Amino acid sequence: MSVETLEPSEFSPRQNAVLEQALQLLVDGGEKALTTSGVARAANCSKESLYKWFGDRDGLLSAMIAYQASKVRTFERNGERLTAASLHDHVVLFARDLLEVLAGDVSLALNRLAIGQSHRDGSKLGKLLLERGRRQIDRRAMALIDAGKRAGLLRFYDADEAYHTLYGLIVSDLHVRMLLGEPGLKDTARQAERAVTAFLRLYGTEKVLAEMPALS
């Protein structure tokens, strides 16, 4: 199976540890530090193991991005019956994780590197960030809000529009400002709660609205 089709849940703990080391190398040393020799040395593994697990350098980058994206959780469990409270908790968890991952050194380094390479012919990093990063996050979050609709807790005609409203409420222009050097939020929990409250007021059904505190 190609690494491009693997989900992060299919990586072993050892592979995850290697990916953490590779991400840290990228943060500390930039693109030039991300070599198979450097990763093997930092992670205390052989180059043969790296090739076996991840393939070439693009495969390693793909796995790194997918692993980083997997840190944004939705905690949707198979067979779970969503309630207004559990939907709120799951969406808040997603919002907090999203803010913390986007504001972290790893994501900022990956995005700055992709922006710097965008003018190069054949550069794949931007495409990998979209396909293995952003779209994987989008897919899991949209599955959660679709589950909320099926449970009679959310109402919308267009799931994509509803999700991007949620994403915009959470992130706003924070990521762009941080890429330009501004410091991140001091209180991601508060921002996450505010964003989710606004989203639920826009898209929540009577079951959800009845359990929300009155506007002050």
Coordinates of N, CA and C in Angstrom, one line a residue:
M1 N 0.8 -1.2 0.0 CA 0.0 0.0 0.0 C 0.9 1.3 0.0
S2 N 0.5 2.2 -0.8 CA 1.3 3.5 -0.9 C 1.1 4.3 0.3
V3 N 2.2 5.0 0.7 CA 2.1 5.9 1.9 C 1.0 7.0 1.7
E4 N 0.8 7.4 0.4 CA -0.2 8.4 0.1 C -1.6 8.0 0.5
T5 N -1.8 6.7 0.6 CA -3.2 6.2 0.9 C -3.3 5.8 2.3
L6 N -2.2 5.8 3.1 CA -2.3 5.4 4.5 C -2.9 6.5 5.4
E7 N -3.7 6.1 6.3 CA -4.2 7.0 7.3 C -3.2 7.0 8.5
P8 N -3.1 8.1 9.2 CA -2.2 8.1 10.3 C -2.4 7.1 11.4
S9 N -3.7 6.6 11.5 CA -4.0 5.6 12.5 C -3.3 4.2 12.1
E10 N -2.9 4.1 10.9 CA -2.2 2.9 10.4 C -0.7 2.9 10.7
F11 N -0.2 4.1 11.1 CA 1.2 4.2 11.4 C 1.5 3.5 12.8
S12 N 2.6 2.9 13.0 CA 2.9 2.3 14.3 C 3.4 3.4 15.2
P13 N 3.5 3.1 16.5 CA 4.1 4.1 17.5 C 5.5 4.4 17.1
R14 N 6.3 3.5 16.6 CA 7.6 3.7 16.2 C 7.7 4.7 15.0
Q15 N 6.8 4.5 14.0 CA 6.7 5.4 12.9 C 6.3 6.8 13.3
N16 N 5.4 6.8 14.2 CA 4.9 8.2 14.7 C 6.1 8.9 15.4
A17 N 6.9 8.2 16.1 CA 8.0 8.8 16.8 C 9.0 9.3 15.8
V18 N 9.2 8.6 14.7 CA 10.1 9.0 13.6 C 9.6 10.3 13.0
L19 N 8.3 10.3 12.7 CA 7.7 11.5 12.1 C 7.8 12.7 13.0
E20 N 7.7 12.5 14.3 CA 7.9 13.6 15.2 C 9.3 14.2 15.1
Q21 N 10.2 13.3 15.0 CA 11.6 13.8 14.9 C 11.8 14.5 13.6
A22 N 11.2 14.0 12.5 CA 11.3 14.6 11.2 C 10.7 16.0 11.2
L23 N 9.6 16.2 11.9 CA 8.9 17.5 12.0 C 9.8 18.4 12.8
Q24 N 10.4 18.0 13.8 CA 11.2 18.8 14.6 C 12.5 19.3 13.9
L25 N 13.0 18.4 13.1 CA 14.1 18.7 12.2 C 13.8 19.9 11.3
L26 N 12.6 19.8 10.7 CA 12.1 20.8 9.8 C 12.0 22.1 10.5
V27 N 11.4 22.1 11.7 CA 11.3 23.4 12.5 C 12.6 24.0 12.8
D28 N 13.5 23.1 13.3 CA 14.8 23.6 13.8 C 15.8 24.0 12.6
G29 N 15.8 23.3 11.5 CA 16.8 23.5 10.5 C 16.3 23.8 9.1
G30 N 14.9 23.9 8.9 CA 14.4 24.2 7.6 C 14.5 23.0 6.7
E31 N 14.2 23.3 5.4 CA 14.2 22.3 4.4 C 15.5 21.5 4.2
K32 N 16.6 22.2 4.3 CA 17.9 21.6 4.1 C 18.2 20.5 5.2
A33 N 17.6 20.6 6.4 CA 17.8 19.7 7.4 C 17.1 18.4 7.2
L34 N 16.0 18.4 6.4 CA 15.2 17.3 6.2 C 15.7 16.4 5.1
T35 N 16.7 15.6 5.5 CA 17.3 14.6 4.6 C 17.1 13.2 5.3
T36 N 17.2 12.2 4.5 CA 17.0 10.8 5.0 C 18.1 10.5 6.0
S37 N 19.3 10.9 5.8 CA 20.4 10.7 6.7 C 20.1 11.4 8.0
G38 N 19.7 12.7 7.9 CA 19.4 13.5 9.1 C 18.2 12.9 9.9
V39 N 17.2 12.5 9.3 CA 16.0 11.9 10.0 C 16.4 10.6 10.6
A40 N 17.2 9.8 9.9 CA 17.6 8.5 10.4 C 18.4 8.7 11.7
R41 N 19.3 9.6 11.6 CA 20.2 9.9 12.7 C 19.4 10.4 13.9
A42 N 18.5 11.4 13.7 CA 17.8 12.0 14.8 C 16.8 11.0 15.4
A43 N 16.3 10.1 14.6 CA 15.3 9.1 15.1 C 15.9 7.8 15.5
N44 N 17.2 7.7 15.3 CA 17.9 6.4 15.7 C 17.3 5.2 14.9
C45 N 17.2 5.4 13.6 CA 16.7 4.3 12.8 C 17.6 4.3 11.5
S46 N 17.4 3.2 10.7 CA 18.2 3.1 9.5 C 17.5 3.8 8.3
K47 N 18.3 4.2 7.4 CA 17.7 4.8 6.1 C 16.8 3.7 5.4
E48 N 17.2 2.5 5.5 CA 16.5 1.4 4.9 C 15.1 1.3 5.5
S49 N 15.0 1.5 6.8 CA 13.6 1.5 7.4 C 12.8 2.7 7.0
L50 N 13.4 3.9 6.8 CA 12.7 5.0 6.3 C 12.1 4.8 4.9
Y51 N 12.9 4.2 4.0 CA 12.5 3.9 2.7 C 11.4 2.9 2.7
K52 N 11.5 1.9 3.6 CA 10.5 0.8 3.7 C 9.2 1.4 4.1
W53 N 9.2 2.3 5.2 CA 8.0 2.8 5.7 C 7.4 3.9 4.9
F54 N 8.2 4.8 4.4 CA 7.6 6.0 3.8 C 8.0 6.3 2.3
G55 N 8.9 5.4 1.8 CA 9.3 5.6 0.4 C 10.3 6.8 0.2
D56 N 10.1 7.6 -0.8 CA 11.1 8.6 -1.1 C 10.8 9.9 -0.2
R57 N 11.5 11.0 -0.5 CA 11.3 12.2 0.4 C 9.9 12.7 0.3
D58 N 9.3 12.7 -0.9 CA 7.9 13.1 -1.0 C 7.0 12.3 -0.1
G59 N 7.2 10.9 -0.1 CA 6.5 10.1 0.8 C 6.6 10.4 2.2
L60 N 7.8 10.7 2.6 CA 8.1 11.1 4.0 C 7.3 12.4 4.3
L61 N 7.4 13.4 3.4 CA 6.7 14.6 3.7 C 5.2 14.4 3.7
S62 N 4.7 13.5 2.9 CA 3.2 13.2 2.9 C 2.8 12.6 4.2
A63 N 3.7 11.7 4.7 CA 3.4 11.1 6.0 C 3.5 12.1 7.2
M64 N 4.4 13.0 7.1 CA 4.6 14.0 8.1 C 3.4 14.9 8.2
I65 N 2.9 15.3 7.0 CA 1.7 16.2 7.0 C 0.5 15.5 7.5
A66 N 0.3 14.3 7.0 CA -0.9 13.5 7.5 C -0.9 13.3 9.0
Y67 N 0.3 13.0 9.5 CA 0.5 12.8 11.0 C 0.2 14.1 11.7
Q68 N 0.7 15.2 11.2 CA 0.4 16.5 11.8 C -1.1 16.8 11.8
A69 N -1.8 16.6 10.7 CA -3.2 16.8 10.5 C -4.0 16.0 11.5
S70 N -3.5 14.8 11.8 CA -4.3 13.8 12.7 C -4.3 14.4 14.1
K71 N -3.5 15.4 14.4 CA -3.6 16.0 15.8 C -4.9 16.8 16.0
V72 N -5.6 17.1 14.9 CA -6.8 17.8 15.0 C -7.9 16.7 15.1
R73 N -8.5 16.6 16.2 CA -9.4 15.5 16.5 C -10.9 15.9 16.4
T74 N -11.7 15.0 16.1 CA -13.2 15.2 16.2 C -13.8 14.2 17.2
F75 N -13.1 13.1 17.5 CA -13.6 12.2 18.4 C -15.0 11.6 18.1
E76 N -15.3 11.5 16.8 CA -16.6 10.9 16.4 C -16.4 9.4 16.6
R77 N -17.2 8.7 17.4 CA -17.1 7.3 17.6 C -18.2 6.6 16.9
N78 N -17.8 5.4 16.3 CA -18.7 4.6 15.6 C -19.9 4.2 16.5
G79 N -21.1 4.4 16.1 CA -22.2 4.0 16.9 C -22.6 5.0 18.0
E80 N -21.9 6.0 18.1 CA -22.2 7.0 19.2 C -23.5 7.8 18.8
R81 N -24.3 7.9 19.8 CA -25.5 8.7 19.6 C -25.3 10.1 20.1
L82 N -25.2 11.1 19.1 CA -24.9 12.4 19.5 C -26.0 13.1 20.3
T83 N -25.7 13.8 21.3 CA -26.6 14.7 22.0 C -26.2 16.1 21.8
A84 N -27.0 17.1 22.2 CA -26.6 18.5 22.1 C -25.3 18.7 22.8
A85 N -25.2 18.1 24.0 CA -24.0 18.3 24.8 C -22.7 17.7 24.2
S86 N -22.9 16.5 23.7 CA -21.7 15.8 23.1 C -21.3 16.4 21.8
L87 N -22.3 16.9 21.0 CA -22.0 17.6 19.8 C -21.2 18.9 20.1
H88 N -21.6 19.6 21.1 CA -20.9 20.8 21.5 C -19.5 20.5 21.9
D89 N -19.3 19.4 22.7 CA -18.0 19.0 23.2 C -17.1 18.6 22.0
H90 N -17.6 17.9 21.1 CA -16.8 17.4 19.9 C -16.4 18.6 19.1
V91 N -17.3 19.5 18.8 CA -16.9 20.6 18.0 C -15.9 21.6 18.7
V92 N -16.1 21.7 20.0 CA -15.1 22.5 20.7 C -13.8 21.9 20.7
L93 N -13.7 20.5 20.9 CA -12.4 19.8 20.8 C -11.8 20.1 19.5
F94 N -12.6 19.9 18.4 CA -12.0 20.2 17.0 C -11.5 21.6 16.9
A95 N -12.2 22.6 17.4 CA -11.8 24.0 17.3 C -10.5 24.2 18.1
R96 N -10.4 23.7 19.3 CA -9.2 23.9 20.1 C -8.0 23.3 19.4
D97 N -8.2 22.0 19.0 CA -7.1 21.3 18.3 C -6.7 22.1 17.0
L98 N -7.6 22.6 16.3 CA -7.3 23.3 15.0 C -6.5 24.5 15.3
L99 N -6.9 25.3 16.3 CA -6.2 26.5 16.7 C -4.8 26.2 17.1
E100 N -4.7 25.2 18.0 CA -3.3 24.8 18.5 C -2.4 24.3 17.5
V101 N -2.9 23.5 16.6 CA -2.1 22.9 15.5 C -1.7 24.0 14.5
L102 N -2.6 24.8 14.1 CA -2.3 25.9 13.1 C -1.3 26.9 13.7
A103 N -1.4 27.1 15.0 CA -0.5 28.1 15.7 C 0.8 27.5 16.1
G104 N 1.0 26.2 15.9 CA 2.2 25.6 16.4 C 3.4 25.8 15.4
D105 N 4.6 25.6 15.9 CA 5.8 25.9 15.1 C 5.9 24.9 13.9
V106 N 5.4 23.7 14.0 CA 5.4 22.8 12.9 C 4.6 23.2 11.7
S107 N 3.3 23.5 12.0 CA 2.4 24.0 10.9 C 2.9 25.3 10.3
L108 N 3.4 26.2 11.1 CA 3.9 27.5 10.5 C 5.1 27.2 9.6
A109 N 6.0 26.3 10.1 CA 7.2 26.0 9.3 C 6.8 25.3 8.0
L110 N 5.8 24.4 8.0 CA 5.4 23.7 6.8 C 4.8 24.7 5.8
N111 N 3.9 25.6 6.3 CA 3.2 26.5 5.4 C 4.2 27.6 4.9
R112 N 5.1 28.0 5.7 CA 6.1 29.0 5.2 C 7.0 28.4 4.1
L113 N 7.3 27.1 4.3 CA 8.1 26.4 3.3 C 7.4 26.2 2.0
A114 N 6.1 25.9 2.1 CA 5.3 25.7 0.9 C 5.1 27.0 0.2
I115 N 4.9 28.1 0.9 CA 4.8 29.4 0.3 C 6.1 29.8 -0.5
G116 N 7.2 29.5 0.2 CA 8.5 29.8 -0.4 C 8.8 29.0 -1.7
Q117 N 8.2 27.8 -1.7 CA 8.4 26.9 -2.9 C 7.4 27.1 -4.0
S118 N 6.3 27.9 -3.7 CA 5.2 27.9 -4.7 C 5.6 28.4 -6.1
H119 N 6.7 29.1 -6.2 CA 7.1 29.6 -7.5 C 7.9 28.5 -8.3
R120 N 8.3 27.5 -7.6 CA 9.2 26.5 -8.3 C 8.4 25.5 -9.1
D121 N 8.9 25.2 -10.3 CA 8.2 24.1 -11.1 C 8.5 22.8 -10.4
G122 N 7.4 22.0 -10.3 CA 7.5 20.6 -9.8 C 7.4 20.6 -8.2
S123 N 7.3 21.7 -7.6 CA 7.2 21.7 -6.1 C 5.8 21.0 -5.7
K124 N 5.9 20.0 -4.8 CA 4.7 19.3 -4.4 C 4.2 19.6 -3.0
L125 N 5.0 20.4 -2.3 CA 4.6 20.6 -0.9 C 3.3 21.2 -0.7
G126 N 3.0 22.2 -1.5 CA 1.7 22.9 -1.4 C 0.5 22.0 -1.6
K127 N 0.7 21.1 -2.7 CA -0.3 20.1 -3.0 C -0.5 19.1 -1.9
L128 N 0.6 18.7 -1.3 CA 0.6 17.7 -0.2 C -0.1 18.3 1.0
L129 N 0.2 19.6 1.3 CA -0.5 20.2 2.4 C -2.0 20.3 2.3
L130 N -2.4 20.5 1.0 CA -3.9 20.6 0.8 C -4.5 19.2 0.9
E131 N -3.9 18.2 0.2 CA -4.5 16.9 0.1 C -4.3 16.0 1.3
R132 N -3.1 16.1 1.9 CA -2.9 15.2 3.1 C -3.1 16.0 4.4
G133 N -3.2 17.3 4.3 CA -3.4 18.1 5.5 C -4.8 18.7 5.6
R134 N -5.0 19.8 5.0 CA -6.3 20.5 5.1 C -7.5 19.7 4.7
R135 N -7.4 18.9 3.6 CA -8.6 18.2 3.2 C -8.9 17.0 4.1
Q136 N -7.9 16.4 4.7 CA -8.1 15.4 5.7 C -8.8 15.9 6.9
I137 N -8.4 17.1 7.4 CA -9.1 17.8 8.5 C -10.5 18.1 8.1
D138 N -10.7 18.7 6.9 CA -12.0 19.0 6.5 C -12.9 17.8 6.4
R139 N -12.4 16.7 5.9 CA -13.2 15.5 5.7 C -13.8 15.0 7.1
R140 N -12.9 15.0 8.1 CA -13.3 14.5 9.4 C -14.3 15.4 10.1
A141 N -14.1 16.7 9.9 CA -15.0 17.7 10.6 C -16.3 17.7 9.9
M142 N -16.3 17.6 8.6 CA -17.6 17.5 7.9 C -18.4 16.3 8.2
A143 N -17.7 15.2 8.5 CA -18.4 14.0 8.9 C -19.1 14.2 10.2
L144 N -18.4 15.0 11.1 CA -19.0 15.3 12.4 C -20.3 16.1 12.3
I145 N -20.2 17.2 11.5 CA -21.4 18.0 11.4 C -22.5 17.3 10.6
D146 N -22.1 16.5 9.6 CA -23.2 15.6 9.0 C -23.9 14.7 10.0
A147 N -23.1 14.2 10.9 CA -23.7 13.3 12.0 C -24.6 14.2 12.9
G148 N -24.2 15.4 13.1 CA -25.0 16.3 13.9 C -26.4 16.6 13.2
K149 N -26.3 16.7 11.9 CA -27.6 16.9 11.1 C -28.4 15.7 11.2
R150 N -27.8 14.5 11.0 CA -28.6 13.3 11.1 C -29.3 13.0 12.4
A151 N -28.6 13.6 13.5 CA -29.1 13.4 14.8 C -30.2 14.5 15.1
G152 N -30.5 15.4 14.2 CA -31.5 16.4 14.4 C -31.0 17.6 15.2
L153 N -29.7 17.7 15.3 CA -29.1 18.8 16.1 C -28.6 20.0 15.3
L154 N -28.3 19.8 14.0 CA -27.9 20.9 13.1 C -28.8 20.9 11.9
R155 N -29.0 22.1 11.3 CA -29.8 22.2 10.1 C -29.0 23.1 9.1
F156 N -28.9 22.6 7.9 CA -28.2 23.3 6.8 C -28.5 22.6 5.5
Y157 N -28.5 23.4 4.4 CA -28.7 22.8 3.1 C -27.4 22.4 2.5
D158 N -26.3 23.1 2.8 CA -25.0 22.8 2.2 C -24.0 22.6 3.3
A159 N -23.6 21.3 3.4 CA -22.6 20.9 4.4 C -21.3 21.7 4.2
D160 N -20.9 21.8 3.0 CA -19.6 22.5 2.7 C -19.7 24.0 3.2
E161 N -20.8 24.6 2.9 CA -20.9 26.0 3.4 C -21.0 26.1 4.9
A162 N -21.7 25.2 5.5 CA -21.7 25.2 7.0 C -20.4 25.0 7.6
Y163 N -19.6 24.0 7.1 CA -18.3 23.7 7.6 C -17.4 24.9 7.4
H164 N -17.4 25.5 6.3 CA -16.5 26.7 6.1 C -16.9 27.9 6.9
T165 N -18.2 28.0 7.2 CA -18.6 29.0 8.2 C -17.9 28.7 9.6
L166 N -18.0 27.4 10.0 CA -17.4 27.0 11.2 C -15.9 27.3 11.2
Y167 N -15.2 26.9 10.1 CA -13.8 27.1 10.0 C -13.4 28.6 10.1
G168 N -14.2 29.4 9.4 CA -13.9 30.9 9.4 C -14.1 31.5 10.8
L169 N -15.2 31.0 11.5 CA -15.4 31.5 12.9 C -14.2 31.1 13.8
I170 N -13.7 29.9 13.6 CA -12.6 29.5 14.5 C -11.3 30.2 14.2
V171 N -10.9 30.2 12.9 CA -9.6 30.7 12.5 C -9.5 32.1 12.2
S172 N -10.6 32.7 11.6 CA -10.6 34.0 11.1 C -9.3 34.3 10.3
D173 N -8.6 35.4 10.6 CA -7.4 35.7 9.8 C -6.1 35.4 10.7
L174 N -6.4 34.6 11.8 CA -5.3 34.3 12.7 C -4.1 33.7 12.1
H175 N -4.3 32.6 11.2 CA -3.2 31.9 10.6 C -2.4 32.8 9.7
V176 N -3.0 33.6 8.9 CA -2.3 34.6 8.1 C -1.4 35.5 8.9
R177 N -2.0 36.0 10.0 CA -1.3 37.0 10.8 C 0.0 36.3 11.4
M178 N -0.2 35.0 11.9 CA 0.9 34.3 12.5 C 2.0 34.0 11.4
L179 N 1.6 33.7 10.2 CA 2.6 33.4 9.2 C 3.4 34.7 8.9
L180 N 2.8 35.8 9.2 CA 3.5 37.1 9.0 C 4.3 37.6 10.2
G181 N 4.2 36.7 11.3 CA 5.1 37.0 12.4 C 4.4 37.4 13.7
E182 N 3.0 37.6 13.7 CA 2.3 38.0 14.9 C 2.3 36.8 15.9
P183 N 2.3 37.1 17.2 CA 2.1 36.0 18.1 C 0.7 35.4 18.1
G184 N 0.6 34.2 18.6 CA -0.7 33.6 18.5 C -1.6 34.0 19.7
L185 N -2.8 33.4 19.8 CA -3.7 33.7 20.8 C -3.2 33.2 22.2
K186 N -3.5 34.0 23.2 CA -3.2 33.6 24.5 C -4.1 32.6 25.1
D187 N -5.4 32.6 24.6 CA -6.4 31.8 25.2 C -7.2 31.1 24.0
T188 N -6.7 30.0 23.5 CA -7.3 29.3 22.4 C -8.7 28.6 22.9
A189 N -8.8 28.3 24.2 CA -10.0 27.7 24.7 C -11.2 28.7 24.6
R190 N -10.9 29.9 24.9 CA -11.9 30.9 24.8 C -12.4 31.2 23.4
Q191 N -11.4 31.3 22.5 CA -11.7 31.5 21.1 C -12.5 30.3 20.5
A192 N -12.1 29.1 20.9 CA -12.8 27.9 20.4 C -14.3 27.9 20.9
E193 N -14.5 28.2 22.2 CA -15.8 28.3 22.7 C -16.7 29.3 22.1
R194 N -16.1 30.5 21.9 CA -16.9 31.6 21.2 C -17.3 31.2 19.8
A195 N -16.3 30.6 19.1 CA -16.6 30.2 17.7 C -17.7 29.2 17.6
V196 N -17.6 28.2 18.5 CA -18.6 27.1 18.4 C -20.0 27.6 18.9
T197 N -20.0 28.5 19.9 CA -21.3 29.1 20.3 C -21.9 29.8 19.1
A198 N -21.2 30.6 18.4 CA -21.7 31.3 17.3 C -22.2 30.4 16.2
F199 N -21.4 29.3 15.9 CA -21.8 28.3 14.9 C -23.1 27.6 15.3
L200 N -23.2 27.2 16.5 CA -24.5 26.5 17.0 C -25.7 27.5 17.0
R201 N -25.5 28.7 17.2 CA -26.6 29.7 17.2 C -27.0 29.9 15.7
L202 N -26.1 29.7 14.8 CA -26.5 29.9 13.4 C -27.1 28.6 12.8
Y203 N -26.6 27.4 13.2 CA -27.0 26.2 12.6 C -27.7 25.2 13.5
G204 N -27.8 25.5 14.8 CA -28.4 24.5 15.7 C -29.9 24.5 15.6
T205 N -30.4 23.3 15.8 CA -31.9 23.2 15.9 C -32.4 23.5 17.2
E206 N -33.7 23.5 17.4 CA -34.3 23.8 18.7 C -33.7 23.0 19.8
K207 N -33.4 21.7 19.5 CA -32.8 20.8 20.6 C -31.5 21.4 21.1
V208 N -30.7 22.0 20.2 CA -29.5 22.6 20.6 C -29.7 24.0 21.3
L209 N -30.5 24.8 20.7 CA -30.7 26.1 21.2 C -31.3 26.1 22.6
A210 N -32.1 25.1 22.8 CA -32.8 25.1 24.1 C -31.8 24.8 25.3
E211 N -30.7 24.2 25.0 CA -29.7 23.9 26.0 C -28.6 25.0 26.1
M212 N -28.6 26.0 25.2 CA -27.6 27.0 25.3 C -28.0 28.1 26.2
P213 N -27.0 28.8 26.9 CA -27.3 29.9 27.8 C -27.9 31.0 27.0
A214 N -28.8 31.8 27.6 CA -29.3 33.0 26.9 C -28.3 34.0 26.7
L215 N -28.5 34.7 25.6 CA -27.5 35.8 25.3 C -27.6 36.9 26.3
S216 N -26.4 37.4 26.8 CA -26.4 38.4 27.8 C -26.5 39.8 27.1

